Coordinates of C-alpha atoms in Angstrom, one line a residue:
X1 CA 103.6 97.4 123.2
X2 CA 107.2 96.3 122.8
X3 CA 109.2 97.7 120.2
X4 CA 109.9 95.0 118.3
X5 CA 106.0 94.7 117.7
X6 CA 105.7 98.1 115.7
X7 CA 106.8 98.5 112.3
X8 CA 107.3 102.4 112.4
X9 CA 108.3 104.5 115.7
X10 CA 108.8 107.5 115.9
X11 CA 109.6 109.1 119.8
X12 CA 109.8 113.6 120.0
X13 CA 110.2 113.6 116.7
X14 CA 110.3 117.0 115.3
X15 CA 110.9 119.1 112.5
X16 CA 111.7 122.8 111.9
X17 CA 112.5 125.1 108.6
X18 CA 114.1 128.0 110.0
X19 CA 112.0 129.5 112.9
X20 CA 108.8 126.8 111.2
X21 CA 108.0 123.9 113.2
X22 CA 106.3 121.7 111.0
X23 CA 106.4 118.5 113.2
X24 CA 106.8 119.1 117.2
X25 CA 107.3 116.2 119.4
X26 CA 105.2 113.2 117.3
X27 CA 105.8 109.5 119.2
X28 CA 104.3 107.3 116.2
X29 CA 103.5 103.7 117.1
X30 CA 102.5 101.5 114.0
X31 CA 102.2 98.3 115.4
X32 CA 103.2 95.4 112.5
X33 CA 100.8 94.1 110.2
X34 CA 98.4 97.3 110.9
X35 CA 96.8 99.4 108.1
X36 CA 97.7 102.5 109.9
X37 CA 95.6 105.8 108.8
X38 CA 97.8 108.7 108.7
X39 CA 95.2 112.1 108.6
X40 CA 95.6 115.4 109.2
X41 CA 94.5 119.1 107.4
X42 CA 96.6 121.6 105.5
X43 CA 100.0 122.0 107.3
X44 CA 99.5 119.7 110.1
X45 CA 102.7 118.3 109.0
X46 CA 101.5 114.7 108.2
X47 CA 103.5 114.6 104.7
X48 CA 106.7 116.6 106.2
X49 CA 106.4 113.7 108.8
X50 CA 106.2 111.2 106.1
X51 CA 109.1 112.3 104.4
X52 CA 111.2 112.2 107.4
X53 CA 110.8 108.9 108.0
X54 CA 111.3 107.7 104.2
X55 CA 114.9 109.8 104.5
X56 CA 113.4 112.4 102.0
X57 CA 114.1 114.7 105.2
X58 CA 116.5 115.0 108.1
X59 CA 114.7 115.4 111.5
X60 CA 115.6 118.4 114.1
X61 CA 114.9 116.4 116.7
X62 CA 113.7 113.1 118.0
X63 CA 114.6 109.9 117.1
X64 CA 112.8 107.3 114.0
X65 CA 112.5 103.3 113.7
X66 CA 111.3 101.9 110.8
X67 CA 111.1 98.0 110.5
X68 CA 113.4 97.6 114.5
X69 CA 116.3 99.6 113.0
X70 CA 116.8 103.1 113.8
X71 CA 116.9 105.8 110.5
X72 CA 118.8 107.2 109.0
X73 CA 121.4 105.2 110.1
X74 CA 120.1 101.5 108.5
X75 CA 118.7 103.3 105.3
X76 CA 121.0 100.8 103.1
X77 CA 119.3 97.9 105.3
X78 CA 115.8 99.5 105.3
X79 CA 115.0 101.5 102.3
X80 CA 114.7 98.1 100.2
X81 CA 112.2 96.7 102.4
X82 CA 109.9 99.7 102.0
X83 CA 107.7 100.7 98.8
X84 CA 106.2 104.5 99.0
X85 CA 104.2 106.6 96.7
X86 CA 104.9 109.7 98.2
X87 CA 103.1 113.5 96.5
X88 CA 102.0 112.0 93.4
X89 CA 103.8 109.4 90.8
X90 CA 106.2 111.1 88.4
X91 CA 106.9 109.1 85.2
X92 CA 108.4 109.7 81.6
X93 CA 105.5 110.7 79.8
X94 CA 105.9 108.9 76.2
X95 CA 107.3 106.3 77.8
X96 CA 104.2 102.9 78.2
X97 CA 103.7 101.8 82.1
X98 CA 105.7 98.7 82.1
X99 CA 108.9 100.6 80.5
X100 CA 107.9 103.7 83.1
X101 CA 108.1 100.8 85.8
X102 CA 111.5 98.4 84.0
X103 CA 113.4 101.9 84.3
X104 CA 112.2 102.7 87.8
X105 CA 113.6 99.5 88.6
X106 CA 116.7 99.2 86.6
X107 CA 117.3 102.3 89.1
X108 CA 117.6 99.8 92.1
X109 CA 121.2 99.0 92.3
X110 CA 119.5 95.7 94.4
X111 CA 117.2 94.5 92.1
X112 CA 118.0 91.2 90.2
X113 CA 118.0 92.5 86.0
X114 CA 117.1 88.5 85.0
X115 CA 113.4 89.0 86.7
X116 CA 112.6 92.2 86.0
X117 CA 110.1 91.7 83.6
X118 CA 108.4 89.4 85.0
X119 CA 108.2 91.0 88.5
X120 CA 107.0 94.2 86.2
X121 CA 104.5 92.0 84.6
X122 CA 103.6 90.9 88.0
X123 CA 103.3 94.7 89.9
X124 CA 101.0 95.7 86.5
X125 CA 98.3 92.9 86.7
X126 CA 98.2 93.5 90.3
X127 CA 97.0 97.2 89.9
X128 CA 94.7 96.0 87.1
X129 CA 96.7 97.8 84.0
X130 CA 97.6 95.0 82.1
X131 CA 95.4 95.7 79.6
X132 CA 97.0 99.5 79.3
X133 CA 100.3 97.7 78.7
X134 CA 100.7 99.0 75.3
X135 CA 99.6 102.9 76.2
X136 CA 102.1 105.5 76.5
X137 CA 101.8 107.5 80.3
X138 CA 101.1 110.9 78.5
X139 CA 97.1 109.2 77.8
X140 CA 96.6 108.0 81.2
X141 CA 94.2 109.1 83.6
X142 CA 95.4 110.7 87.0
X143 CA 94.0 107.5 88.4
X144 CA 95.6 105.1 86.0
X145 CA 99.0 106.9 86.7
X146 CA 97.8 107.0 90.9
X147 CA 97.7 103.1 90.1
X148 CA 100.9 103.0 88.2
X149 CA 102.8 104.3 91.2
X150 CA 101.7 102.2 93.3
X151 CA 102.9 99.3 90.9
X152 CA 106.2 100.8 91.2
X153 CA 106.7 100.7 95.5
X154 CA 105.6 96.8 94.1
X155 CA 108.4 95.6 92.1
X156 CA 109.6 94.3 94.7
X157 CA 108.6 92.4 98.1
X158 CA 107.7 95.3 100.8
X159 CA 107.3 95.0 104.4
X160 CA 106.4 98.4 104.8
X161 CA 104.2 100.4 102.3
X162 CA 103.5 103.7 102.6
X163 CA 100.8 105.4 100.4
X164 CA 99.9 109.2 100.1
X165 CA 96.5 109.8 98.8
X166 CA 96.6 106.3 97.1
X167 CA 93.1 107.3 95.9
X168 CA 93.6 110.5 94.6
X169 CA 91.8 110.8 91.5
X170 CA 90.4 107.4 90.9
X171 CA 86.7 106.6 89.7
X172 CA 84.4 104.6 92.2
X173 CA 85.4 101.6 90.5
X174 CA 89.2 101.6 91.2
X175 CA 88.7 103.1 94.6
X176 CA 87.2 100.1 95.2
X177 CA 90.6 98.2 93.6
X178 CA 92.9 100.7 95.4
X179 CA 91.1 98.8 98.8
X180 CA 91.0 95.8 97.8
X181 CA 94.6 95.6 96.9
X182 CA 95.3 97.8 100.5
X183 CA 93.3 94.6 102.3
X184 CA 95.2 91.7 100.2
X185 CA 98.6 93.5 100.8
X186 CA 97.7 93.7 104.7
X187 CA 96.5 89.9 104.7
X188 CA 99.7 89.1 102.9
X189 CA 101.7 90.8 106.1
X190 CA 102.9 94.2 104.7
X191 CA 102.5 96.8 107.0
X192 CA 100.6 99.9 105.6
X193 CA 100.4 103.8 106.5
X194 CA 97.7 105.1 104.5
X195 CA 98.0 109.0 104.1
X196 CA 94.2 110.1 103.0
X197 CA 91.7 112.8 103.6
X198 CA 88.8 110.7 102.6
X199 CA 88.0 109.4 106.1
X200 CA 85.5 106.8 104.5
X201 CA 88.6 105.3 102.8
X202 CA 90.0 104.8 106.1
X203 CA 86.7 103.7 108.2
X204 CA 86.7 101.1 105.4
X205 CA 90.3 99.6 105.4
X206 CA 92.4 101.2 108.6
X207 CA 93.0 99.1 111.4
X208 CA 94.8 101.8 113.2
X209 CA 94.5 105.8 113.3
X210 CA 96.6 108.7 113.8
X211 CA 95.6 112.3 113.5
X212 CA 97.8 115.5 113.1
X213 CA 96.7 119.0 113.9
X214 CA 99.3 121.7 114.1
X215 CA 102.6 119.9 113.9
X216 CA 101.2 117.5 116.5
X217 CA 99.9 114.3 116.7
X218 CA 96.5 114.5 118.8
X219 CA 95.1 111.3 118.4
X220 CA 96.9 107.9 118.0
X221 CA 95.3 104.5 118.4
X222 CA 92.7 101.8 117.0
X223 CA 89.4 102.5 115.5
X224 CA 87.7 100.8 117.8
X225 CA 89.5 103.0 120.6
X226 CA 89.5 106.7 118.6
X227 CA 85.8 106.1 118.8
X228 CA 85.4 105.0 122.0
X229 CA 87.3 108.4 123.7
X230 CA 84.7 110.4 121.7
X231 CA 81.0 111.3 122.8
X232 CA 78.3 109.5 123.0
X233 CA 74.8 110.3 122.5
X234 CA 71.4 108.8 123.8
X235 CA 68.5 109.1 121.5
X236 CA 64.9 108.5 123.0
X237 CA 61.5 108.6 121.0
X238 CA 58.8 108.9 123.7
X239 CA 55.3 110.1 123.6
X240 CA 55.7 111.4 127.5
X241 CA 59.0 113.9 126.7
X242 CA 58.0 116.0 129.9
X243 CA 58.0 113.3 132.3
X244 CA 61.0 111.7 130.6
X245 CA 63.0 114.8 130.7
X246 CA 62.4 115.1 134.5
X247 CA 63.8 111.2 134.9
X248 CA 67.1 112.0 132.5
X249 CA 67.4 115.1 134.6
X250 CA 67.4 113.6 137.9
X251 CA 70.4 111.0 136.9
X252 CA 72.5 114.0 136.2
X253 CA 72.1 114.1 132.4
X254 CA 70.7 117.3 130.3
X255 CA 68.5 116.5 127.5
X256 CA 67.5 118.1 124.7
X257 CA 64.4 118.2 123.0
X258 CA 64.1 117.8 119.5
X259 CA 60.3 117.9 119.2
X260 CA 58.3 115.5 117.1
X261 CA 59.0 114.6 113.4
X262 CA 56.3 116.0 110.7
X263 CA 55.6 112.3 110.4
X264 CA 54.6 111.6 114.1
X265 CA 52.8 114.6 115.8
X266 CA 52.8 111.9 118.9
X267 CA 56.3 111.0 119.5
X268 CA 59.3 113.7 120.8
X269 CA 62.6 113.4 120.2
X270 CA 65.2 113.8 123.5
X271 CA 69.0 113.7 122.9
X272 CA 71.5 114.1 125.8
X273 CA 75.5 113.4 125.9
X274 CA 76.5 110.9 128.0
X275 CA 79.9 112.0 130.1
X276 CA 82.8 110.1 129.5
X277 CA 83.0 108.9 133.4
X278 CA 80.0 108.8 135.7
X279 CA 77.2 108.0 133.2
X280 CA 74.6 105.6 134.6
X281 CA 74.2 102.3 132.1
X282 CA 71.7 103.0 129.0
X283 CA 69.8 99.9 130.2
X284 CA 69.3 101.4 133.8
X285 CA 67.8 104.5 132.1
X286 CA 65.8 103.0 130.6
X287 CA 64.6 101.1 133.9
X288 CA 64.1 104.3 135.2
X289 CA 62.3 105.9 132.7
X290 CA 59.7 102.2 132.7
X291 CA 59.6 103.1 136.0
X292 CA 58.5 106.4 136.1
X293 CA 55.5 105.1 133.2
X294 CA 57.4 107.0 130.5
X295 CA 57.0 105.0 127.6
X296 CA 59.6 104.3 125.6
X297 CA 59.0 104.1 121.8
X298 CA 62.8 103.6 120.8
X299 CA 66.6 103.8 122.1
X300 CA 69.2 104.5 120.2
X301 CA 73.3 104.9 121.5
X302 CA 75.2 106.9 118.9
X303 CA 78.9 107.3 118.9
X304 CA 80.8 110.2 116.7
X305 CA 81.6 108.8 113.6
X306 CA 85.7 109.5 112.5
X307 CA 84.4 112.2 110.6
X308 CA 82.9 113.7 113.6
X309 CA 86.1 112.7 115.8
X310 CA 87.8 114.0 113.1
X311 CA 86.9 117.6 113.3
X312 CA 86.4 117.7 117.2
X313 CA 90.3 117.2 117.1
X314 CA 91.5 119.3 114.7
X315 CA 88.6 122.0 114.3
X316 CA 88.6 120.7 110.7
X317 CA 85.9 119.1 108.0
X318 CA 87.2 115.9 106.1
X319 CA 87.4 117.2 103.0
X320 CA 91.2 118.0 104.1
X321 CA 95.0 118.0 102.9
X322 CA 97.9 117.4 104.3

């Protein structure tokens, strides 16, 4: 993929506090337009990484793009163009969420002062708190205040948004707005990098994936593709298991049996990993197994699920931060 097609690259970038290395060697490739999945556990460096390529941090090593221009030399050219909610919004606490958000942007020396309240009016109905207009910050929920942040990377037009734990702490019902507003931004042309450890979140609105462990980035690519470079299982219900196992045997695969359910004496359960190179088609297996009068009650091919992927990188559960 060409440079000019990714909206953040990163190539050996790395970061180090004293004899620490937080980041080591991450080439980050968020292709423009993508909602790019940022995950990683506790001190994989995924926010240390983050903040190096905002300019919150100077890299040890390695070199960062953000937008085609190389940081942090263009900051003065870039930083406007990029919105971030980075470790939690911080406001003035008696102050209401539109004055929080006209003093956040009476702070950007770019910003024109004749439209700021209606571009404040407009960044507050699109989080749905225009009906909180008139409450100070100091009786807002963590998720109103989540919401509120991310008002604030949208006073202004963004062609790069980045989002840590955009989520965090919000009820069902504005998780749901959270990704609904992630999807409109994205079919508006904003490029997103979603930081989250709820990899639902991200099966549900990431185009793109990348996954840290250790300081490293182990993983990097599109759903579609993380998924595909993971295991896949075959699931077979037959009343034959013996004769069945013999056939999956003799094309070079090793079965296991999981018995019958209490709800079907008659019908065993046989489960075998398909390699990753080599395996013989599901359909000719099934050919075989017709053919050997092993009958077949049900097949069923199941990939690992992110969650699954998840931990089979990193050795972690998804319940995770970074």
């Amino acid at each position: 993929m060409p440079v000019t097609d990714l909206a953040v690259r990163t190539s050996g970038l790395g970061k180090r506090y004293g004899k620490q290395v937080a980041v080591d060697g991450v080439d980050l490739a968020v292709p423009a337009g993508a909602v790019y999945g940022f995950l990683g556990p506790n001190g994989s460096g995924k926010t240390t990484t983050i903040r190096v390529l905002l300019g919150l941090a100077r890299a040890s090593a390695g070199e960062v793009e953000l937008l085609g221009r190389p940081m942090p030399a263009s900051w003065r050219e870039v930083l406007p163009r990029v919105g971030a909610l980075v470790e939690g919004p911080a406001f003035y606490p008696w102050l209401s969420g539109p004055a929080n958000l006209a003093r956040l942007d009476a702070a950007d020396r770019d910003a024109d002062p004749r439209t700021r309240r209606e571009r404040v009016a407009a960044a507050v109905e699109r989080v749905g708190l225009t009906a909180a207009g008139g409450k100070v910050v100091k009786a807002y929920s963590l998720g109103m205040k989540q919401r509120l942040g991310i008002a604030g990377a949208l006073l202004r037009p963004r062609d790069l948004l980045v989002l840590d734990e955009p989520t965090n702490g919000l009820d069902p019902q504005g998780t749901r707005e959270v990704r609904s507003l992630v999807r409109s931004l994205a079919a508006d042309g904003t490029t997103l990098v979603v930081s989250s450890h709820l990899l639902a979140e991200v099966e549900q609105v990431c185009s793109h994936v990348g996954v840290m462990s250790g300081g490293r980035l182990v993983a990097q690519g599109t759903l579609e593709a993380l998924a595909a470079e993971g295991e896949r299982e075959v699931v077979l219900r037959t009343p034959d298991p013996g004769p069945a196992r013999q056939v999956l045997v003799s094309a070079g695969l090793a079965p296991t049996d999981l018995g019958a359910p209490a709800v079907d004496d008659s019908t065993a359960t046989l489960v075998t990993t398909l390699p990753r190179t080599g395996a013989p088609p599901v359909e000719d297996l099934v050919a075989r197994l017709v053919a050997a009068e092993v009958r077949v009650r049900g097949v069923q091919v199941r990939t690992q699920t992110l969650e699954e992927r998840f931990v089979a990188l990193t050795g972690e559960g998804f319940e995770v931060r970074g």
